[in-house]
mmCIF file of C-alpha atoms and ligand atoms in Angstrom:
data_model
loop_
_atom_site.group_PDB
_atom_site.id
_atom_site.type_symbol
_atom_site.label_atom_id
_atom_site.label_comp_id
_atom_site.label_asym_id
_atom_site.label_seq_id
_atom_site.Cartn_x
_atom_site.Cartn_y
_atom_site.Cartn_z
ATOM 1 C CA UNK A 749 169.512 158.400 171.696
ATOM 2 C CA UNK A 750 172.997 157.894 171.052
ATOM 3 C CA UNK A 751 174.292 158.058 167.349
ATOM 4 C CA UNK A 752 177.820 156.522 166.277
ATOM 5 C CA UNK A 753 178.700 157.366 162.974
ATOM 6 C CA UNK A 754 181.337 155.504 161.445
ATOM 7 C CA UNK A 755 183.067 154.702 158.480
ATOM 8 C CA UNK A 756 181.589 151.567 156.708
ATOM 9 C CA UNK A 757 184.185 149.289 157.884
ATOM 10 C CA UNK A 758 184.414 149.908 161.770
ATOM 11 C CA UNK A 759 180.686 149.773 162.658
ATOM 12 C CA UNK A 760 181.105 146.386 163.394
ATOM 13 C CA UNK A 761 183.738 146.639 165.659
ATOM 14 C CA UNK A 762 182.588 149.026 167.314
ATOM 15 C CA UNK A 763 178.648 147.815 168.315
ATOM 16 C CA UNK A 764 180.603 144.489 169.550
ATOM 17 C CA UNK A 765 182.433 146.128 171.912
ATOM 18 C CA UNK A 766 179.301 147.775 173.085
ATOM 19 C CA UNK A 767 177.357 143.942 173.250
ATOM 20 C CA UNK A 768 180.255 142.653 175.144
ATOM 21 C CA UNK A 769 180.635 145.206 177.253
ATOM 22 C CA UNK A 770 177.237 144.592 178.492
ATOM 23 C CA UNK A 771 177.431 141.244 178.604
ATOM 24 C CA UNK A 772 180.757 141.172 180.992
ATOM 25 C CA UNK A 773 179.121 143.756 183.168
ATOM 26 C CA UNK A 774 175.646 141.486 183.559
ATOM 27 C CA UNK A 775 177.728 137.997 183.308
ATOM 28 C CA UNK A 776 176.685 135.748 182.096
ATOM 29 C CA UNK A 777 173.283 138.051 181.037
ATOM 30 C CA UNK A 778 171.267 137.713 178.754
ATOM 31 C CA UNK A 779 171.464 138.372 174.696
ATOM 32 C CA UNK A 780 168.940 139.909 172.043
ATOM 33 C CA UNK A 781 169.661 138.256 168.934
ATOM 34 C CA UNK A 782 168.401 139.679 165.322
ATOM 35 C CA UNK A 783 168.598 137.989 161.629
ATOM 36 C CA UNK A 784 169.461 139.623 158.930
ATOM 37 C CA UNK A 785 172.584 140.250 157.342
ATOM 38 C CA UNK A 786 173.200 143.686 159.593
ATOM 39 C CA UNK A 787 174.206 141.569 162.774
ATOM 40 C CA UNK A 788 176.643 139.371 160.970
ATOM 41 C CA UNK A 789 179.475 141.296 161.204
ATOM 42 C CA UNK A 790 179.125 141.880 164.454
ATOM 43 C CA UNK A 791 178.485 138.537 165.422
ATOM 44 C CA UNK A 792 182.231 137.862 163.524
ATOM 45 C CA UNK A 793 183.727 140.131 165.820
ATOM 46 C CA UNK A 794 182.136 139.113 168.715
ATOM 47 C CA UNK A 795 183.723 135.914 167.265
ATOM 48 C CA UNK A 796 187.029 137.070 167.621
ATOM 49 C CA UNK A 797 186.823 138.009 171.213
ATOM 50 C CA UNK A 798 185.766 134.851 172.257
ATOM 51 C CA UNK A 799 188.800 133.169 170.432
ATOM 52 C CA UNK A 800 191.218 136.014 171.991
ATOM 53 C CA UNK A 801 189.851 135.078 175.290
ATOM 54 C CA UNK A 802 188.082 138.615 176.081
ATOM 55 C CA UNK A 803 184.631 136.941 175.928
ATOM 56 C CA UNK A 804 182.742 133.792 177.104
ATOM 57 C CA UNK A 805 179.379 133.631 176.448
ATOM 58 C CA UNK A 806 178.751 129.555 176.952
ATOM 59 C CA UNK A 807 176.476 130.562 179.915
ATOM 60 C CA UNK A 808 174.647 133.745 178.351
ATOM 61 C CA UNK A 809 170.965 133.292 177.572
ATOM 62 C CA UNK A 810 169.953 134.430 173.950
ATOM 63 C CA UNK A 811 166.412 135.526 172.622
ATOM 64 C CA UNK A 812 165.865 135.800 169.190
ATOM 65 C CA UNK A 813 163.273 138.598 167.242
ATOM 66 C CA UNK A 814 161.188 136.866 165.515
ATOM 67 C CA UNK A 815 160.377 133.618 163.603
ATOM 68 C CA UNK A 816 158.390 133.165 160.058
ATOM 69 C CA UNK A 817 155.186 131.087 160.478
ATOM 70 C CA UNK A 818 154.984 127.449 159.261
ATOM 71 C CA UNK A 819 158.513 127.800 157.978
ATOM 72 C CA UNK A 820 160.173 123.899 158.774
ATOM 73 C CA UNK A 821 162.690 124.385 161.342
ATOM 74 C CA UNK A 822 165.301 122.549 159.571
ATOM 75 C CA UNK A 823 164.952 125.287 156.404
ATOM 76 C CA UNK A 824 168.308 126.688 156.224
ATOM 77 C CA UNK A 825 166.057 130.193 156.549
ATOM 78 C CA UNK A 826 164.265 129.272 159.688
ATOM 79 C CA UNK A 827 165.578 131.974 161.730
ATOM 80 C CA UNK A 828 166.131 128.858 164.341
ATOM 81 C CA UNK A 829 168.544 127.524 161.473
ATOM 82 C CA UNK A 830 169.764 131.140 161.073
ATOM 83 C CA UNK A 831 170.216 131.386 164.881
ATOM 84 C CA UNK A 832 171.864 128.363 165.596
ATOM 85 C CA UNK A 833 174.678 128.745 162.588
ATOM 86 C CA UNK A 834 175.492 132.222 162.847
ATOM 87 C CA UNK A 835 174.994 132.744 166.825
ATOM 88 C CA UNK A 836 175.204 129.392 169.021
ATOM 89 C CA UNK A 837 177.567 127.846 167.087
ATOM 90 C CA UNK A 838 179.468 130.822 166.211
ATOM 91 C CA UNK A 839 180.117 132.207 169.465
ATOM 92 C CA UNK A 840 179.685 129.042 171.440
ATOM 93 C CA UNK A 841 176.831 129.367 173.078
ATOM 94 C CA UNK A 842 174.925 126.415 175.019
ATOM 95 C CA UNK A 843 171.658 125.557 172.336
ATOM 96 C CA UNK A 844 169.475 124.745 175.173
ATOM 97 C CA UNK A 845 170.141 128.970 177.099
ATOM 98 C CA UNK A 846 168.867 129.855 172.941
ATOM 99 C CA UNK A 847 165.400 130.064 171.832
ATOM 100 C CA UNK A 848 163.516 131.436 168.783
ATOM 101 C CA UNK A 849 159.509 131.857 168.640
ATOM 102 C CA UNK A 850 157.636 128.779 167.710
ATOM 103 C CA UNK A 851 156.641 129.286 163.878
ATOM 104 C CA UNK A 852 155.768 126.071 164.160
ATOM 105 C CA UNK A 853 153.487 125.951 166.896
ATOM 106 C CA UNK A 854 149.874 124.870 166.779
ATOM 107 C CA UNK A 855 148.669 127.431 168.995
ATOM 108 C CA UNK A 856 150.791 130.638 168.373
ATOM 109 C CA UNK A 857 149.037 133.002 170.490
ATOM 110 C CA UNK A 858 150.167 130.434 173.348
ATOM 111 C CA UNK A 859 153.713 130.031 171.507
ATOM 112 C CA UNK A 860 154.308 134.337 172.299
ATOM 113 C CA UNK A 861 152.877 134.120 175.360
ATOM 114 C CA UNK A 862 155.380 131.843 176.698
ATOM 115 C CA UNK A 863 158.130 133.238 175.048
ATOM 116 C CA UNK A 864 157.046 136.379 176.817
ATOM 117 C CA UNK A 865 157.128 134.490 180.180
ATOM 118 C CA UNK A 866 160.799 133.290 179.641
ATOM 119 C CA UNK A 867 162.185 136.269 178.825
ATOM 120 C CA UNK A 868 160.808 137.472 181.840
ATOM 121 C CA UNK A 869 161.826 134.631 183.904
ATOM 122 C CA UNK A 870 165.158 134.884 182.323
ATOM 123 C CA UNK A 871 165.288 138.633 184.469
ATOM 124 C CA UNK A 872 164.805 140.480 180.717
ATOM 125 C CA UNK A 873 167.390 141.586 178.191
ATOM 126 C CA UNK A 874 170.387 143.155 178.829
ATOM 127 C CA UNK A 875 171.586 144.134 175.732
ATOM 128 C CA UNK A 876 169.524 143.947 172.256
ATOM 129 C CA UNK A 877 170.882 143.840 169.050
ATOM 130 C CA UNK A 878 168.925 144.759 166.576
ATOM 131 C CA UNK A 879 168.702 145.773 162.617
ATOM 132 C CA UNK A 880 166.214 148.116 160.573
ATOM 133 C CA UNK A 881 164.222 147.202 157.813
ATOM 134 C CA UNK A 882 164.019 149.739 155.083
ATOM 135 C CA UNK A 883 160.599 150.498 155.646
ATOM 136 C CA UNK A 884 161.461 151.166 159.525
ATOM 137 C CA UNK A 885 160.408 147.885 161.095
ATOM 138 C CA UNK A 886 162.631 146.387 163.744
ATOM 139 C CA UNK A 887 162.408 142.932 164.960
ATOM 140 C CA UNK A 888 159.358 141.882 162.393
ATOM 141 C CA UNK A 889 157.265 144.763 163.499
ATOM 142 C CA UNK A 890 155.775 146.325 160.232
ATOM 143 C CA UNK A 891 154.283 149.574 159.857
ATOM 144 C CA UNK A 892 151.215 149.590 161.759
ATOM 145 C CA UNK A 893 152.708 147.848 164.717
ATOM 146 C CA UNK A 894 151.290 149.314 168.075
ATOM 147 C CA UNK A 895 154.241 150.993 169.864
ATOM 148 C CA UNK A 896 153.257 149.195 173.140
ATOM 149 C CA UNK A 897 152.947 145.382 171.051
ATOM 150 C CA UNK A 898 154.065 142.059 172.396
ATOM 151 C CA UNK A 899 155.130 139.045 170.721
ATOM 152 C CA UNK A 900 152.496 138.071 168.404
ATOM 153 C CA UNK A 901 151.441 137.146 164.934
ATOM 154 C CA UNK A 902 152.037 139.848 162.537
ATOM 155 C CA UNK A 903 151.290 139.914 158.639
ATOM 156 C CA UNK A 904 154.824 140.508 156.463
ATOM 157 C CA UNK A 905 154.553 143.295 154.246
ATOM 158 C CA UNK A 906 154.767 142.873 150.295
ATOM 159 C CA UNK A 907 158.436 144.854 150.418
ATOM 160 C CA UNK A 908 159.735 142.549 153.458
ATOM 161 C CA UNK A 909 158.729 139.524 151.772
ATOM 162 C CA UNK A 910 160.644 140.872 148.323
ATOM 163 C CA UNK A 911 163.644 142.049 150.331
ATOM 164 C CA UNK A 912 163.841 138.225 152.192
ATOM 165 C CA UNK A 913 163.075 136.934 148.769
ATOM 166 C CA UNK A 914 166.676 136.715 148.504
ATOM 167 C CA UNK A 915 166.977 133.943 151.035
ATOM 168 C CA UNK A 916 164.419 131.679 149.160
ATOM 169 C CA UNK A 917 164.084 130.447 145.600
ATOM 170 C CA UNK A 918 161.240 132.741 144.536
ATOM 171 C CA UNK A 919 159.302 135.210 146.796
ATOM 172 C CA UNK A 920 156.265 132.932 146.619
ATOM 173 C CA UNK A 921 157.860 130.760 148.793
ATOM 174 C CA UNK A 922 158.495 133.874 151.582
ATOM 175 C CA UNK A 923 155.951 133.238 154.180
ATOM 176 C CA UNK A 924 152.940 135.579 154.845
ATOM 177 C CA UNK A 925 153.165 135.809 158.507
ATOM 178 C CA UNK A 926 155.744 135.780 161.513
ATOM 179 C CA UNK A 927 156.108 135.900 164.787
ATOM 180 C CA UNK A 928 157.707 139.002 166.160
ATOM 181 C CA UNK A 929 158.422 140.430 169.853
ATOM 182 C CA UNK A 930 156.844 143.370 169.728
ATOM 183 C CA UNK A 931 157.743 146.700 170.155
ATOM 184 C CA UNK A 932 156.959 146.747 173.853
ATOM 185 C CA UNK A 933 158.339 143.934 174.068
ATOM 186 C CA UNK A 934 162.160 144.923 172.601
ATOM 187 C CA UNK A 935 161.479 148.585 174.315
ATOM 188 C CA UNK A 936 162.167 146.234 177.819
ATOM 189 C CA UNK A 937 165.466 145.312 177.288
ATOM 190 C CA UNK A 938 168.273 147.271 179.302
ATOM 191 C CA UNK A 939 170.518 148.903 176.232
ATOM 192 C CA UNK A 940 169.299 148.590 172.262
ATOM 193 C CA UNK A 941 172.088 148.400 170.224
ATOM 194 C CA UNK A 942 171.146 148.813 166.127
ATOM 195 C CA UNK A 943 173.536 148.603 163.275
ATOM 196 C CA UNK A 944 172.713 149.359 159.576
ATOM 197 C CA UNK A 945 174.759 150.335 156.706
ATOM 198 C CA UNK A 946 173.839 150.885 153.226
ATOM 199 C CA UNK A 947 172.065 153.900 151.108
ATOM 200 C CA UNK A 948 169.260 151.661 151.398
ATOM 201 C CA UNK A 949 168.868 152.256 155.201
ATOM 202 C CA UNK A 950 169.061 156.204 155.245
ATOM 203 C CA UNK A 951 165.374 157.024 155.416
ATOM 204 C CA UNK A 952 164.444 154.644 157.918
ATOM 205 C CA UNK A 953 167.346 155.745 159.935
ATOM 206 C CA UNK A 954 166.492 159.677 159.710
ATOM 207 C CA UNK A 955 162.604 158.625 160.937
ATOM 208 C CA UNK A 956 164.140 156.465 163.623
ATOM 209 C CA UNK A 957 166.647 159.137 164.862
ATOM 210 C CA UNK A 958 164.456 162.371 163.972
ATOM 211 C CA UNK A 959 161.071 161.477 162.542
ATOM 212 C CA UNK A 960 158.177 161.836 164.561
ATOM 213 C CA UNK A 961 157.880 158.759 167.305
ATOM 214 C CA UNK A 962 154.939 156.795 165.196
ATOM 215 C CA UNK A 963 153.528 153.615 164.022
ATOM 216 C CA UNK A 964 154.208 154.553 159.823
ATOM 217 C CA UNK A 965 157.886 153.704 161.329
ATOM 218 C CA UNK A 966 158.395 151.181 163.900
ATOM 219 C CA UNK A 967 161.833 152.268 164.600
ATOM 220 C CA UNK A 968 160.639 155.589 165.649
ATOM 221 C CA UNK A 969 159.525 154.238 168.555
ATOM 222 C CA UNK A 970 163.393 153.823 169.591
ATOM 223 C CA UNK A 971 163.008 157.604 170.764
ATOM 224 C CA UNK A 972 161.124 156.222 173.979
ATOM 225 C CA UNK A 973 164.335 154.365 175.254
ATOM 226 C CA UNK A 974 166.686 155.817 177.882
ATOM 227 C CA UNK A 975 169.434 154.016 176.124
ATOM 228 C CA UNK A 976 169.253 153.391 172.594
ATOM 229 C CA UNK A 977 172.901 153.197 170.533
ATOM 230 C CA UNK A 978 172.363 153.440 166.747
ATOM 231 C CA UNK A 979 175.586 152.663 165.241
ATOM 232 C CA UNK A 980 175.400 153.293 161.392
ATOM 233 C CA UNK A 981 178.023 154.439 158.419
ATOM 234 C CA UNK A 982 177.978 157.257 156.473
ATOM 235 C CA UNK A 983 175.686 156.177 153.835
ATOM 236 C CA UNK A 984 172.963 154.874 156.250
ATOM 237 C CA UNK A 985 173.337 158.606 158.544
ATOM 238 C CA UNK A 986 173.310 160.355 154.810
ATOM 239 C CA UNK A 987 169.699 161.666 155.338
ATOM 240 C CA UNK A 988 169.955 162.785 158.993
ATOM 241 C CA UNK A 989 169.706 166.376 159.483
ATOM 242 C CA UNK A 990 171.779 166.674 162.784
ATOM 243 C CA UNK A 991 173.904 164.525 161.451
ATOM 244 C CA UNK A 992 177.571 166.814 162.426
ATOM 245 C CA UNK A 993 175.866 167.020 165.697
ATOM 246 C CA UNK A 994 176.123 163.519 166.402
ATOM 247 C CA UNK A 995 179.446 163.282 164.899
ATOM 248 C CA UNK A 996 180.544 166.303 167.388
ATOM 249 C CA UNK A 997 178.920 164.327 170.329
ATOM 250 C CA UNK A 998 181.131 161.065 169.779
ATOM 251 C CA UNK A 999 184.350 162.918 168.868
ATOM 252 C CA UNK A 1000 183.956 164.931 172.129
ATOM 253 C CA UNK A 1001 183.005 161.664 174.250
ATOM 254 C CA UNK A 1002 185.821 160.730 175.681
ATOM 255 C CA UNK A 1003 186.334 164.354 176.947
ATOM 256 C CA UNK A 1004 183.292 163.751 179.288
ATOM 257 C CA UNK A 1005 183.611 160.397 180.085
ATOM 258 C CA UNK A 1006 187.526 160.902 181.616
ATOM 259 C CA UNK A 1007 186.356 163.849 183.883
HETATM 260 C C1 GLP B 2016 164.571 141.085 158.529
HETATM 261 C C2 GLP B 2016 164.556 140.845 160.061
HETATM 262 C C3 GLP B 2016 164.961 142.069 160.817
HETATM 263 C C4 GLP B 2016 166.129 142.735 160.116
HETATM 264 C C5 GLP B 2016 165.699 143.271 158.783
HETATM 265 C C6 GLP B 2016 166.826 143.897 157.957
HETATM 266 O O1 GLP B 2016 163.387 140.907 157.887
HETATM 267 N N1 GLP B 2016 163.334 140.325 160.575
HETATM 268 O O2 GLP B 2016 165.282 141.711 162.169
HETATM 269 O O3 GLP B 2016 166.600 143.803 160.895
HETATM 270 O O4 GLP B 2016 164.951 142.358 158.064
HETATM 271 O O5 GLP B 2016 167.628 142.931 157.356
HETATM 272 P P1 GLP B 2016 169.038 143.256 156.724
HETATM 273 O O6 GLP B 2016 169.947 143.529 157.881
HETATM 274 O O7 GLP B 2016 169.422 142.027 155.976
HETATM 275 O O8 GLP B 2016 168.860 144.446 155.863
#
């Protein structure tokens, strides 16, 4: 597991180069995409290389995380709606290579097993972005979430729906349930790339990183990957005990990588 840790204002920067990166090498490939307001920044900057000319991702495929249940689709909070502002239209992406579980479907077990089936048919991920909860779940998967899940139904917990609460008028109106890859299911892709910042963040980033691999943090499971980038700031890498280890690692990257 690789750890960058950065100064607040470069992490964004710095996990786009890593997305893009991937993306050129598997062109046109295909994209992980994750809500929340982690991935915006680097969703800006991946903005800015498309408008410099370093990027073109109107023929990259994109998969989102994770959908709330019975949420309308035109709710500015769908994370369709959320998708399709901050990511297709964003970065110029073709709406019909995009797709987002069906909340909205009247059979969701059959709704995550075909979205299973196209991101296999799609050839996988290449490159995942992803974000942390505070409690440790990535994608929608809550503690409890079987390390080897798929996309399915999952139940929000009572601090998710209070941290989205933000998002919606009044944290009644969060939904109960979502629909979530699962943790199988992100553990596919080829590279994992997550970004968090924030105080907040620390914990669930020290049982990601260091914890033991286990279901009371879904992150932990992270551990498991071959190639997992966690790019965080200072405040976010503030609980990790080997944390001038990692710093050491990155500083002295480029010293390996040019042999
Ligand atoms: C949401 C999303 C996750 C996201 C997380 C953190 O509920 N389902 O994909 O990583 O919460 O969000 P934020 O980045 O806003 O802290």
């Amino acid at each position: 597991m690789e750890l960058i840790i950065l100064p607040s204002h470069d992490v964004d920067a710095v996990a786009a180069r890593l997305v893009a990166d991937d993306l050129r090498a598997a062109s046109p490939g295909v994209l992980g995409v994750a809500t929340g307001s982690s991935p915006l920044g680097v969703y800006a900057a991946l903005e800015r290389m498309i408008a410099a000319g370093d990027l073109d991702l109107s023929r990259t495929r994109a998969f989102a995380l994770d959908e709330y249940v019975g949420i309308p689709i035109d709710h500015p909070e769908s994370y369709a709606a959320v998708i399709r502002r901050e990511v297709v239209e964003r970065l110029g992406m073709n709406p019909a290579f995009v797709r987002v579980p069906d909340g909205r479907a009247d059979d969701l077990e059959l709704a995550c097993a075909e979205y299973e089936a196209a991101i296999r048919h799609a050839g996988g991920i290449d490159v995942q972005i992803l974000g942390i909860g505070a409690n440790g779940h990535i994608g929608f998967n809550e503690p409890s979430s079987s390390l080897a899940s798929r996309t399915r139904v999952k139940t929000l917990t009572r601090a998710t729906r209070e941290a989205n609460a933000r998002f919606f008028d009044d944290v009644a109106d969060v939904p109960t349930h979502c629909l979530t890859q699962g943790i199988g299911t992100i553990l596919d892709a080829q590279h994992l790339v997550l970004v968090a910042r924030g105080e907040a963040k620390a914990e669930a980033i020290r049982q990601a990183a260091e914890g033991p691999v286990s279901a009371r943090w879904p992150a932990s499971a992270l551990q498991l990957h071959p190639n997992v980038t966690l790019v965080v700031d200072d405040d976010a890498a503030s609980h990790l005990e080997l944390g001038d280890y990692y710093r050491e690692t990155y500083r002295l990257k480029p010293a390996v990588e040019d042999r």
